[in-house]
Amino acid sequence: MKLVHLSDLHFPVVLPFMTLKGKMIPGYMNYTFRRMRKYPISLWDAIVRKIQSLDPDSIIISGDITNISHLKEYEEALKILKPVLGDKTFMVPGNHDRYTNIAAGKKGTDLPYYEKFFSPWMGESVPLQNGYLRIKKIGKLALVGWDSNMPLSVLNAYGYVGEEIVHSTLEYLEKEKLDHYILICHHPIWNPPERQESSGHKMKNREEIAELLKKRPPLAYLHGHVHTNWVKYPGPQKPYYVINSASSTRISDQRHQSGFHLLEWNETQFNIKRFSFSNKEGEFTETQTISYEEKETNGR
């Protein structure tokens, strides 16, 4: 089974300035002057070509398809993503997709924008009293989606997943007799020593979540949020792969080794390949995987 993992696509959409309100204004200014040029749409076109050649069994997107959750960004993202949307696709939102209260469904009775535009590719919603849990079954594998995002001040981008979501996830897997699952969430549950996050950027309670997951560990935890690739091998504290494919559509530089991963699973083990954009070939090509062993004193 082959799975492509993409994240933090941040599609370059030009927005009418007069339609911006509140935190959208500084957010869009930051994007326009610091980020937009780093996300040429040509990289997305190259990703589509590579996905078509790989012919995966599933395409997983772990959030941040937009920049400030503007309605026009969602309309354009739906058009741009069309070549990869189908029965194989599984998506979860990122913090930029829940950037404002209205986009997150916190005002009025409307659906959140992410659900409004992409619900067909977000998996089956498991009914809960409070919280987000989505499941998609691909053969003998279950894809489990969590939402760690919420509207915050312009200076914050942290995440949080309630412990009750973890309990509900493990109960559902037990009830449905789903032995093999991959967990997809936007915020990391582990970072390399040199890629630690501030309290305003990381998932607040990730060590508590990781402790609960030991009862029934996933095969892998897929995420984005930090815009450089890595793979952590299973270790004593987190006995599963932690795979970051952010930012798949960003031009690489000294601090951001960008690209995406292909996971090949034969029901006993994973083979993980990394693809990054080659300026010479104008295509995504297989390149060295950036991997780490878990150490108890690092990456927490």
PDB file of C-alpha atoms in Angstrom:
ATOM      1  CA  MET A   1       0.000   0.000   0.000  1.00  0.00           C
ATOM      2  CA  LYS A   2       1.330   3.427  -0.987  1.00  0.00           C
ATOM      3  CA  LEU A   3       0.405   6.658   0.796  1.00  0.00           C
ATOM      4  CA  VAL A   4       1.476  10.162  -0.205  1.00  0.00           C
ATOM      5  CA  HIS A   5       1.664  12.678   2.651  1.00  0.00           C
ATOM      6  CA  LEU A   6       1.427  16.399   1.835  1.00  0.00           C
ATOM      7  CA  SER A   7       1.186  19.356   4.194  1.00  0.00           C
ATOM      8  CA  ASP A   8       1.215  23.158   4.476  1.00  0.00           C
ATOM      9  CA  LEU A   9       0.442  23.844   0.838  1.00  0.00           C
ATOM     10  CA  HIS A  10      -0.343  27.552   1.466  1.00  0.00           C
ATOM     11  CA  PHE A  11      -1.639  28.187  -2.029  1.00  0.00           C
ATOM     12  CA  PRO A  12      -0.706  31.641  -3.377  1.00  0.00           C
ATOM     13  CA  VAL A  13      -4.042  33.441  -3.699  1.00  0.00           C
ATOM     14  CA  VAL A  14      -4.147  37.223  -4.210  1.00  0.00           C
ATOM     15  CA  LEU A  15      -6.878  38.801  -2.062  1.00  0.00           C
ATOM     16  CA  PRO A  16      -8.685  42.161  -2.362  1.00  0.00           C
ATOM     17  CA  PHE A  17      -7.278  44.204   0.525  1.00  0.00           C
ATOM     18  CA  MET A  18     -10.633  45.876   1.228  1.00  0.00           C
ATOM     19  CA  THR A  19     -12.147  42.470   2.101  1.00  0.00           C
ATOM     20  CA  LEU A  20      -9.713  41.878   4.987  1.00  0.00           C
ATOM     21  CA  LYS A  21     -10.758  42.376   8.594  1.00  0.00           C
ATOM     22  CA  GLY A  22      -9.092  42.174  11.989  1.00  0.00           C
ATOM     23  CA  LYS A  23      -6.149  39.769  12.232  1.00  0.00           C
ATOM     24  CA  MET A  24      -6.495  39.000   8.518  1.00  0.00           C
ATOM     25  CA  ILE A  25      -4.766  42.317   7.760  1.00  0.00           C
ATOM     26  CA  PRO A  26      -1.414  41.708   9.516  1.00  0.00           C
ATOM     27  CA  GLY A  27      -1.605  38.023   8.567  1.00  0.00           C
ATOM     28  CA  TYR A  28      -1.998  38.795   4.878  1.00  0.00           C
ATOM     29  CA  MET A  29       0.670  41.518   4.997  1.00  0.00           C
ATOM     30  CA  ASN A  30       3.111  39.020   6.512  1.00  0.00           C
ATOM     31  CA  TYR A  31       2.195  36.441   3.876  1.00  0.00           C
ATOM     32  CA  THR A  32       2.446  38.911   0.982  1.00  0.00           C
ATOM     33  CA  PHE A  33       5.849  40.336   1.888  1.00  0.00           C
ATOM     34  CA  ARG A  34       7.520  37.275   3.462  1.00  0.00           C
ATOM     35  CA  ARG A  35       5.960  34.080   2.125  1.00  0.00           C
ATOM     36  CA  MET A  36       4.056  34.362  -1.147  1.00  0.00           C
ATOM     37  CA  ARG A  37       7.114  34.363  -3.415  1.00  0.00           C
ATOM     38  CA  LYS A  38       8.317  31.159  -1.714  1.00  0.00           C
ATOM     39  CA  TYR A  39       5.218  29.272  -2.882  1.00  0.00           C
ATOM     40  CA  PRO A  40       5.105  29.381  -6.692  1.00  0.00           C
ATOM     41  CA  ILE A  41       2.149  27.450  -8.096  1.00  0.00           C
ATOM     42  CA  SER A  42       4.574  25.654 -10.432  1.00  0.00           C
ATOM     43  CA  LEU A  43       5.678  23.502  -7.480  1.00  0.00           C
ATOM     44  CA  TRP A  44       2.109  22.355  -6.972  1.00  0.00           C
ATOM     45  CA  ASP A  45       1.815  21.469 -10.647  1.00  0.00           C
ATOM     46  CA  ALA A  46       4.983  19.377 -10.284  1.00  0.00           C
ATOM     47  CA  ILE A  47       3.549  17.628  -7.205  1.00  0.00           C
ATOM     48  CA  VAL A  48       0.424  16.689  -9.160  1.00  0.00           C
ATOM     49  CA  ARG A  49       2.557  15.177 -11.917  1.00  0.00           C
ATOM     50  CA  LYS A  50       4.597  13.179  -9.399  1.00  0.00           C
ATOM     51  CA  ILE A  51       1.489  11.915  -7.587  1.00  0.00           C
ATOM     52  CA  GLN A  52       0.005  10.762 -10.871  1.00  0.00           C
ATOM     53  CA  SER A  53       3.182   8.815 -11.644  1.00  0.00           C
ATOM     54  CA  LEU A  54       3.322   7.266  -8.151  1.00  0.00           C
ATOM     55  CA  ASP A  55      -0.364   6.202  -8.301  1.00  0.00           C
ATOM     56  CA  PRO A  56      -0.784   5.993  -4.498  1.00  0.00           C
ATOM     57  CA  ASP A  57      -3.589   4.207  -2.644  1.00  0.00           C
ATOM     58  CA  SER A  58      -4.155   7.300  -0.520  1.00  0.00           C
ATOM     59  CA  ILE A  59      -3.301  11.015  -0.561  1.00  0.00           C
ATOM     60  CA  ILE A  60      -3.126  12.587   2.909  1.00  0.00           C
ATOM     61  CA  ILE A  61      -3.086  16.365   3.477  1.00  0.00           C
ATOM     62  CA  SER A  62      -2.348  17.444   7.052  1.00  0.00           C
ATOM     63  CA  GLY A  63      -3.600  21.020   6.966  1.00  0.00           C
ATOM     64  CA  ASP A  64      -2.816  24.623   5.995  1.00  0.00           C
ATOM     65  CA  ILE A  65      -4.101  24.810   2.453  1.00  0.00           C
ATOM     66  CA  THR A  66      -4.930  28.510   3.068  1.00  0.00           C
ATOM     67  CA  ASN A  67      -3.067  31.437   4.621  1.00  0.00           C
ATOM     68  CA  ILE A  68      -5.670  33.507   6.459  1.00  0.00           C
ATOM     69  CA  SER A  69      -8.860  31.430   5.935  1.00  0.00           C
ATOM     70  CA  HIS A  70     -10.353  33.937   3.513  1.00  0.00           C
ATOM     71  CA  LEU A  71     -13.408  32.635   1.658  1.00  0.00           C
ATOM     72  CA  LYS A  72     -11.720  33.312  -1.700  1.00  0.00           C
ATOM     73  CA  GLU A  73      -8.735  31.199  -0.606  1.00  0.00           C
ATOM     74  CA  TYR A  74     -11.092  28.274  -0.055  1.00  0.00           C
ATOM     75  CA  GLU A  75     -12.775  28.779  -3.413  1.00  0.00           C
ATOM     76  CA  GLU A  76      -9.408  28.812  -5.167  1.00  0.00           C
ATOM     77  CA  ALA A  77      -8.000  25.910  -3.117  1.00  0.00           C
ATOM     78  CA  LEU A  78     -10.911  23.727  -4.182  1.00  0.00           C
ATOM     79  CA  LYS A  79     -10.069  24.407  -7.844  1.00  0.00           C
ATOM     80  CA  ILE A  80      -6.331  23.909  -7.348  1.00  0.00           C
ATOM     81  CA  LEU A  81      -6.730  20.664  -5.389  1.00  0.00           C
ATOM     82  CA  LYS A  82      -9.194  19.145  -7.861  1.00  0.00           C
ATOM     83  CA  PRO A  83      -6.596  16.833  -9.542  1.00  0.00           C
ATOM     84  CA  VAL A  84      -5.938  15.031  -6.227  1.00  0.00           C
ATOM     85  CA  LEU A  85      -9.443  15.017  -4.730  1.00  0.00           C
ATOM     86  CA  GLY A  86     -11.212  11.674  -4.849  1.00  0.00           C
ATOM     87  CA  ASP A  87     -11.885   8.447  -2.978  1.00  0.00           C
ATOM     88  CA  LYS A  88      -8.195   8.221  -2.068  1.00  0.00           C
ATOM     89  CA  THR A  89      -8.006  11.634  -0.390  1.00  0.00           C
ATOM     90  CA  PHE A  90      -8.001  12.294   3.368  1.00  0.00           C
ATOM     91  CA  MET A  91      -7.649  15.828   4.752  1.00  0.00           C
ATOM     92  CA  VAL A  92      -7.472  17.535   8.147  1.00  0.00           C
ATOM     93  CA  PRO A  93      -7.363  21.305   8.783  1.00  0.00           C
ATOM     94  CA  GLY A  94      -4.382  23.341   9.956  1.00  0.00           C
ATOM     95  CA  ASN A  95      -4.170  26.437  12.116  1.00  0.00           C
ATOM     96  CA  HIS A  96      -4.243  28.732   9.063  1.00  0.00           C
ATOM     97  CA  ASP A  97      -7.468  26.995   7.978  1.00  0.00           C
ATOM     98  CA  ARG A  98      -9.070  27.963  11.321  1.00  0.00           C
ATOM     99  CA  TYR A  99      -7.542  31.451  11.310  1.00  0.00           C
ATOM    100  CA  THR A 100     -10.691  33.421  12.153  1.00  0.00           C
ATOM    101  CA  ASN A 101     -13.844  32.774  14.162  1.00  0.00           C
ATOM    102  CA  ILE A 102     -16.060  32.835  11.089  1.00  0.00           C
ATOM    103  CA  ALA A 103     -13.815  30.376   9.207  1.00  0.00           C
ATOM    104  CA  ALA A 104     -13.784  28.083  12.244  1.00  0.00           C
ATOM    105  CA  GLY A 105     -17.582  28.146  12.508  1.00  0.00           C
ATOM    106  CA  LYS A 106     -17.547  30.073  15.774  1.00  0.00           C
ATOM    107  CA  LYS A 107     -20.022  32.696  14.547  1.00  0.00           C
ATOM    108  CA  GLY A 108     -23.578  31.935  13.502  1.00  0.00           C
ATOM    109  CA  THR A 109     -24.789  28.508  12.433  1.00  0.00           C
ATOM    110  CA  ASP A 110     -22.714  28.039   9.275  1.00  0.00           C
ATOM    111  CA  LEU A 111     -20.309  25.146   8.872  1.00  0.00           C
ATOM    112  CA  PRO A 112     -16.618  25.907   9.246  1.00  0.00           C
ATOM    113  CA  TYR A 113     -15.162  26.778   5.850  1.00  0.00           C
ATOM    114  CA  TYR A 114     -12.961  23.665   5.770  1.00  0.00           C
ATOM    115  CA  GLU A 115     -15.982  21.381   6.207  1.00  0.00           C
ATOM    116  CA  LYS A 116     -18.082  23.467   3.829  1.00  0.00           C
ATOM    117  CA  PHE A 117     -15.618  23.012   0.972  1.00  0.00           C
ATOM    118  CA  PHE A 118     -13.833  19.737   1.738  1.00  0.00           C
ATOM    119  CA  SER A 119     -16.143  17.553   3.818  1.00  0.00           C
ATOM    120  CA  PRO A 120     -16.309  14.792   1.119  1.00  0.00           C
ATOM    121  CA  TRP A 121     -12.570  14.209   1.574  1.00  0.00           C
ATOM    122  CA  MET A 122     -12.365  14.496   5.376  1.00  0.00           C
ATOM    123  CA  GLY A 123     -13.507  10.967   6.156  1.00  0.00           C
ATOM    124  CA  GLU A 124     -16.416   9.756   8.257  1.00  0.00           C
ATOM    125  CA  SER A 125     -17.238  11.940  11.257  1.00  0.00           C
ATOM    126  CA  VAL A 126     -17.451   9.914  14.483  1.00  0.00           C
ATOM    127  CA  PRO A 127     -20.264  11.384  16.634  1.00  0.00           C
ATOM    128  CA  LEU A 128     -18.875  12.912  19.835  1.00  0.00           C
ATOM    129  CA  GLN A 129     -20.397  15.088  22.509  1.00  0.00           C
ATOM    130  CA  ASN A 130     -17.578  17.568  22.030  1.00  0.00           C
ATOM    131  CA  GLY A 131     -14.633  17.479  19.636  1.00  0.00           C
ATOM    132  CA  TYR A 132     -13.412  16.354  16.227  1.00  0.00           C
ATOM    133  CA  LEU A 133     -12.718  12.770  15.187  1.00  0.00           C
ATOM    134  CA  ARG A 134     -12.705  11.619  11.558  1.00  0.00           C
ATOM    135  CA  ILE A 135     -11.963   8.161  10.169  1.00  0.00           C
ATOM    136  CA  LYS A 136     -11.267   6.852   6.671  1.00  0.00           C
ATOM    137  CA  LYS A 137     -10.613   3.168   5.972  1.00  0.00           C
ATOM    138  CA  ILE A 138      -8.151   2.236   3.224  1.00  0.00           C
ATOM    139  CA  GLY A 139      -7.959  -1.541   2.948  1.00  0.00           C
ATOM    140  CA  LYS A 140      -6.699  -2.876   6.292  1.00  0.00           C
ATOM    141  CA  LEU A 141      -5.565   0.574   7.368  1.00  0.00           C
ATOM    142  CA  ALA A 142      -7.555   3.225   9.230  1.00  0.00           C
ATOM    143  CA  LEU A 143      -6.689   6.904   8.793  1.00  0.00           C
ATOM    144  CA  VAL A 144      -7.619   8.868  11.919  1.00  0.00           C
ATOM    145  CA  GLY A 145      -7.935  12.654  11.761  1.00  0.00           C
ATOM    146  CA  TRP A 146      -7.700  15.086  14.678  1.00  0.00           C
ATOM    147  CA  ASP A 147      -8.187  18.869  14.690  1.00  0.00           C
ATOM    148  CA  SER A 148      -5.651  20.622  16.943  1.00  0.00           C
ATOM    149  CA  ASN A 149      -6.512  24.130  15.737  1.00  0.00           C
ATOM    150  CA  MET A 150      -8.473  27.146  16.957  1.00  0.00           C
ATOM    151  CA  PRO A 151      -8.710  30.875  16.140  1.00  0.00           C
ATOM    152  CA  LEU A 152      -5.989  32.697  18.089  1.00  0.00           C
ATOM    153  CA  SER A 153      -4.311  36.089  18.242  1.00  0.00           C
ATOM    154  CA  VAL A 154      -2.054  36.954  15.321  1.00  0.00           C
ATOM    155  CA  LEU A 155       1.037  36.208  17.454  1.00  0.00           C
ATOM    156  CA  ASN A 156       0.008  32.658  18.407  1.00  0.00           C
ATOM    157  CA  ALA A 157      -0.269  29.394  16.470  1.00  0.00           C
ATOM    158  CA  TYR A 158      -0.358  26.745  19.196  1.00  0.00           C
ATOM    159  CA  GLY A 159      -2.545  23.650  19.163  1.00  0.00           C
ATOM    160  CA  TYR A 160      -4.495  21.518  21.603  1.00  0.00           C
ATOM    161  CA  VAL A 161      -6.239  18.132  21.470  1.00  0.00           C
ATOM    162  CA  GLY A 162      -8.525  17.236  24.363  1.00  0.00           C
ATOM    163  CA  GLU A 163      -7.690  14.016  26.203  1.00  0.00           C
ATOM    164  CA  GLU A 164     -11.285  12.890  25.675  1.00  0.00           C
ATOM    165  CA  ILE A 165     -10.549  12.790  21.922  1.00  0.00           C
ATOM    166  CA  VAL A 166      -7.744  10.322  22.533  1.00  0.00           C
ATOM    167  CA  HIS A 167      -9.993   8.138  24.704  1.00  0.00           C
ATOM    168  CA  SER A 168     -12.757   8.268  22.080  1.00  0.00           C
ATOM    169  CA  THR A 169     -10.271   7.364  19.335  1.00  0.00           C
ATOM    170  CA  LEU A 170      -8.938   4.329  21.177  1.00  0.00           C
ATOM    171  CA  GLU A 171     -12.458   3.181  22.099  1.00  0.00           C
ATOM    172  CA  TYR A 172     -13.595   3.471  18.476  1.00  0.00           C
ATOM    173  CA  LEU A 173     -10.603   1.510  17.192  1.00  0.00           C
ATOM    174  CA  GLU A 174     -11.253  -1.220  19.746  1.00  0.00           C
ATOM    175  CA  LYS A 175     -14.962  -1.397  18.998  1.00  0.00           C
ATOM    176  CA  GLU A 176     -14.414  -1.534  15.217  1.00  0.00           C
ATOM    177  CA  LYS A 177     -11.505  -4.005  15.593  1.00  0.00           C
ATOM    178  CA  LEU A 178      -9.162  -1.728  13.660  1.00  0.00           C
ATOM    179  CA  ASP A 179      -5.698  -3.035  14.442  1.00  0.00           C
ATOM    180  CA  HIS A 180      -3.655  -0.789  12.153  1.00  0.00           C
ATOM    181  CA  TYR A 181      -4.067   2.971  12.061  1.00  0.00           C
ATOM    182  CA  ILE A 182      -2.234   6.153  11.127  1.00  0.00           C
ATOM    183  CA  LEU A 183      -2.927   9.344  13.064  1.00  0.00           C
ATOM    184  CA  ILE A 184      -3.064  12.639  11.170  1.00  0.00           C
ATOM    185  CA  CYS A 185      -2.966  15.961  13.023  1.00  0.00           C
ATOM    186  CA  HIS A 186      -1.562  19.349  12.021  1.00  0.00           C
ATOM    187  CA  HIS A 187       0.657  20.066  15.043  1.00  0.00           C
ATOM    188  CA  PRO A 188       3.768  17.976  15.801  1.00  0.00           C
ATOM    189  CA  ILE A 189       3.861  15.553  18.703  1.00  0.00           C
ATOM    190  CA  TRP A 190       7.691  15.526  18.584  1.00  0.00           C
ATOM    191  CA  ASN A 191      10.428  17.808  17.255  1.00  0.00           C
ATOM    192  CA  PRO A 192      14.101  17.250  16.481  1.00  0.00           C
ATOM    193  CA  PRO A 193      16.459  18.898  18.994  1.00  0.00           C
ATOM    194  CA  GLU A 194      17.341  21.712  16.585  1.00  0.00           C
ATOM    195  CA  ARG A 195      13.687  22.316  15.607  1.00  0.00           C
ATOM    196  CA  GLN A 196      12.064  22.970  18.960  1.00  0.00           C
ATOM    197  CA  GLU A 197       8.951  25.169  19.021  1.00  0.00           C
ATOM    198  CA  SER A 198       7.978  28.018  21.320  1.00  0.00           C
ATOM    199  CA  SER A 199       4.982  27.720  23.653  1.00  0.00           C
ATOM    200  CA  GLY A 200       3.076  29.990  21.267  1.00  0.00           C
ATOM    201  CA  HIS A 201       3.594  27.583  18.356  1.00  0.00           C
ATOM    202  CA  LYS A 202       3.565  24.001  19.680  1.00  0.00           C
ATOM    203  CA  MET A 203       0.746  21.674  20.743  1.00  0.00           C
ATOM    204  CA  LYS A 204       0.169  22.586  24.391  1.00  0.00           C
ATOM    205  CA  ASN A 205      -0.505  19.114  25.828  1.00  0.00           C
ATOM    206  CA  ARG A 206       1.363  16.861  23.455  1.00  0.00           C
ATOM    207  CA  GLU A 207       3.253  14.890  26.105  1.00  0.00           C
ATOM    208  CA  GLU A 208      -0.025  13.998  27.844  1.00  0.00           C
ATOM    209  CA  ILE A 209      -1.442  12.924  24.476  1.00  0.00           C
ATOM    210  CA  ALA A 210       1.657  10.855  23.713  1.00  0.00           C
ATOM    211  CA  GLU A 211       1.380   9.089  27.066  1.00  0.00           C
ATOM    212  CA  LEU A 212      -2.239   8.113  26.376  1.00  0.00           C
ATOM    213  CA  LEU A 213      -1.339   6.830  22.894  1.00  0.00           C
ATOM    214  CA  LYS A 214       1.032   4.273  24.416  1.00  0.00           C
ATOM    215  CA  LYS A 215      -2.043   2.179  25.239  1.00  0.00           C
ATOM    216  CA  ARG A 216      -2.658   1.597  21.527  1.00  0.00           C
ATOM    217  CA  PRO A 217       0.042   3.283  19.441  1.00  0.00           C
ATOM    218  CA  PRO A 218      -0.523   4.244  15.806  1.00  0.00           C
ATOM    219  CA  LEU A 219       1.794   2.982  13.104  1.00  0.00           C
ATOM    220  CA  ALA A 220       2.685   6.591  12.362  1.00  0.00           C
ATOM    221  CA  TYR A 221       1.791  10.154  13.340  1.00  0.00           C
ATOM    222  CA  LEU A 222       1.638  12.455  10.289  1.00  0.00           C
ATOM    223  CA  HIS A 223       1.715  16.239  10.709  1.00  0.00           C
ATOM    224  CA  GLY A 224       2.949  19.556   9.336  1.00  0.00           C
ATOM    225  CA  HIS A 225       3.114  23.053  10.888  1.00  0.00           C
ATOM    226  CA  VAL A 226       6.937  23.343  10.995  1.00  0.00           C
ATOM    227  CA  HIS A 227       8.050  23.987   7.422  1.00  0.00           C
ATOM    228  CA  THR A 228      10.884  21.488   7.071  1.00  0.00           C
ATOM    229  CA  ASN A 229      10.790  17.715   6.588  1.00  0.00           C
ATOM    230  CA  TRP A 230      11.700  14.994   9.069  1.00  0.00           C
ATOM    231  CA  VAL A 231      11.042  11.369   9.984  1.00  0.00           C
ATOM    232  CA  LYS A 232      11.413  10.088  13.560  1.00  0.00           C
ATOM    233  CA  TYR A 233      11.749   6.351  13.947  1.00  0.00           C
ATOM    234  CA  PRO A 234       9.779   4.520  16.676  1.00  0.00           C
ATOM    235  CA  GLY A 235      11.298   4.938  20.140  1.00  0.00           C
ATOM    236  CA  PRO A 236      10.544   4.253  23.813  1.00  0.00           C
ATOM    237  CA  GLN A 237       8.417   7.351  24.444  1.00  0.00           C
ATOM    238  CA  LYS A 238       6.657   7.455  21.094  1.00  0.00           C
ATOM    239  CA  PRO A 239       6.675   3.922  19.637  1.00  0.00           C
ATOM    240  CA  TYR A 240       5.641   5.018  16.135  1.00  0.00           C
ATOM    241  CA  TYR A 241       6.979   7.005  13.209  1.00  0.00           C
ATOM    242  CA  VAL A 242       6.531  10.787  13.372  1.00  0.00           C
ATOM    243  CA  ILE A 243       6.535  12.184   9.832  1.00  0.00           C
ATOM    244  CA  ASN A 244       6.545  15.858   8.857  1.00  0.00           C
ATOM    245  CA  SER A 245       5.894  16.696   5.184  1.00  0.00           C
ATOM    246  CA  ALA A 246       5.730  20.464   5.601  1.00  0.00           C
ATOM    247  CA  SER A 247       5.951  22.488   3.589  1.00  0.00           C
ATOM    248  CA  SER A 248       5.380  20.437   0.455  1.00  0.00           C
ATOM    249  CA  THR A 249       5.000  23.419  -1.894  1.00  0.00           C
ATOM    250  CA  ARG A 250       7.693  25.687  -0.456  1.00  0.00           C
ATOM    251  CA  ILE A 251      10.992  26.445  -2.195  1.00  0.00           C
ATOM    252  CA  SER A 252      13.724  24.893  -0.063  1.00  0.00           C
ATOM    253  CA  ASP A 253      16.389  27.058   1.572  1.00  0.00           C
ATOM    254  CA  GLN A 254      19.019  26.680   4.300  1.00  0.00           C
ATOM    255  CA  ARG A 255      16.416  26.433   7.080  1.00  0.00           C
ATOM    256  CA  HIS A 256      13.602  24.744   5.194  1.00  0.00           C
ATOM    257  CA  GLN A 257      14.267  21.394   3.559  1.00  0.00           C
ATOM    258  CA  SER A 258      10.871  21.053   1.984  1.00  0.00           C
ATOM    259  CA  GLY A 259       9.067  18.302   0.093  1.00  0.00           C
ATOM    260  CA  PHE A 260       6.774  15.374   0.819  1.00  0.00           C
ATOM    261  CA  HIS A 261       6.913  11.693   1.753  1.00  0.00           C
ATOM    262  CA  LEU A 262       5.763   8.446   0.208  1.00  0.00           C
ATOM    263  CA  LEU A 263       4.937   5.722   2.736  1.00  0.00           C
ATOM    264  CA  GLU A 264       4.950   2.151   1.483  1.00  0.00           C
ATOM    265  CA  TRP A 265       3.326  -0.286   3.932  1.00  0.00           C
ATOM    266  CA  ASN A 266       3.357  -4.055   3.470  1.00  0.00           C
ATOM    267  CA  GLU A 267       1.318  -4.792   6.657  1.00  0.00           C
ATOM    268  CA  THR A 268       4.468  -5.453   8.678  1.00  0.00           C
ATOM    269  CA  GLN A 269       6.720  -2.424   8.091  1.00  0.00           C
ATOM    270  CA  PHE A 270       7.092   0.962   6.422  1.00  0.00           C
ATOM    271  CA  ASN A 271       9.441   2.063   3.693  1.00  0.00           C
ATOM    272  CA  ILE A 272       9.572   5.867   3.667  1.00  0.00           C
ATOM    273  CA  LYS A 273      10.810   7.917   0.714  1.00  0.00           C
ATOM    274  CA  ARG A 274      11.219  11.683   0.539  1.00  0.00           C
ATOM    275  CA  PHE A 275      10.682  13.744  -2.608  1.00  0.00           C
ATOM    276  CA  SER A 276      11.892  17.313  -3.048  1.00  0.00           C
ATOM    277  CA  PHE A 277      11.815  19.738  -5.945  1.00  0.00           C
ATOM    278  CA  SER A 278      14.811  19.647  -8.280  1.00  0.00           C
ATOM    279  CA  ASN A 279      15.493  23.008  -9.919  1.00  0.00           C
ATOM    280  CA  LYS A 280      17.629  21.248 -12.491  1.00  0.00           C
ATOM    281  CA  GLU A 281      14.905  18.834 -13.601  1.00  0.00           C
ATOM    282  CA  GLY A 282      11.903  20.998 -12.815  1.00  0.00           C
ATOM    283  CA  GLU A 283      10.267  18.028 -11.102  1.00  0.00           C
ATOM    284  CA  PHE A 284      10.012  16.375  -7.701  1.00  0.00           C
ATOM    285  CA  THR A 285      12.634  13.658  -7.403  1.00  0.00           C
ATOM    286  CA  GLU A 286      13.496  11.159  -4.690  1.00  0.00           C
ATOM    287  CA  THR A 287      16.060  12.561  -2.282  1.00  0.00           C
ATOM    288  CA  GLN A 288      17.652  11.756   1.065  1.00  0.00           C
ATOM    289  CA  THR A 289      15.236  11.207   3.934  1.00  0.00           C
ATOM    290  CA  ILE A 290      15.920  13.427   6.947  1.00  0.00           C
ATOM    291  CA  SER A 291      15.647  10.938   9.793  1.00  0.00           C
ATOM    292  CA  TYR A 292      16.118  10.869  13.551  1.00  0.00           C
ATOM    293  CA  GLU A 293      16.266   8.341  16.339  1.00  0.00           C
ATOM    294  CA  GLU A 294      14.186   9.237  19.373  1.00  0.00           C
ATOM    295  CA  LYS A 295      16.141  10.306  22.436  1.00  0.00           C
ATOM    296  CA  GLU A 296      14.391  10.801  25.765  1.00  0.00           C
ATOM    297  CA  THR A 297      16.281  14.029  26.482  1.00  0.00           C
ATOM    298  CA  ASN A 298      15.667  15.567  23.063  1.00  0.00           C
ATOM    299  CA  GLY A 299      12.725  16.432  20.865  1.00  0.00           C
ATOM    300  CA  ARG A 300      10.228  16.721  23.678  1.00  0.00           C
TER     301      ARG A 300
END
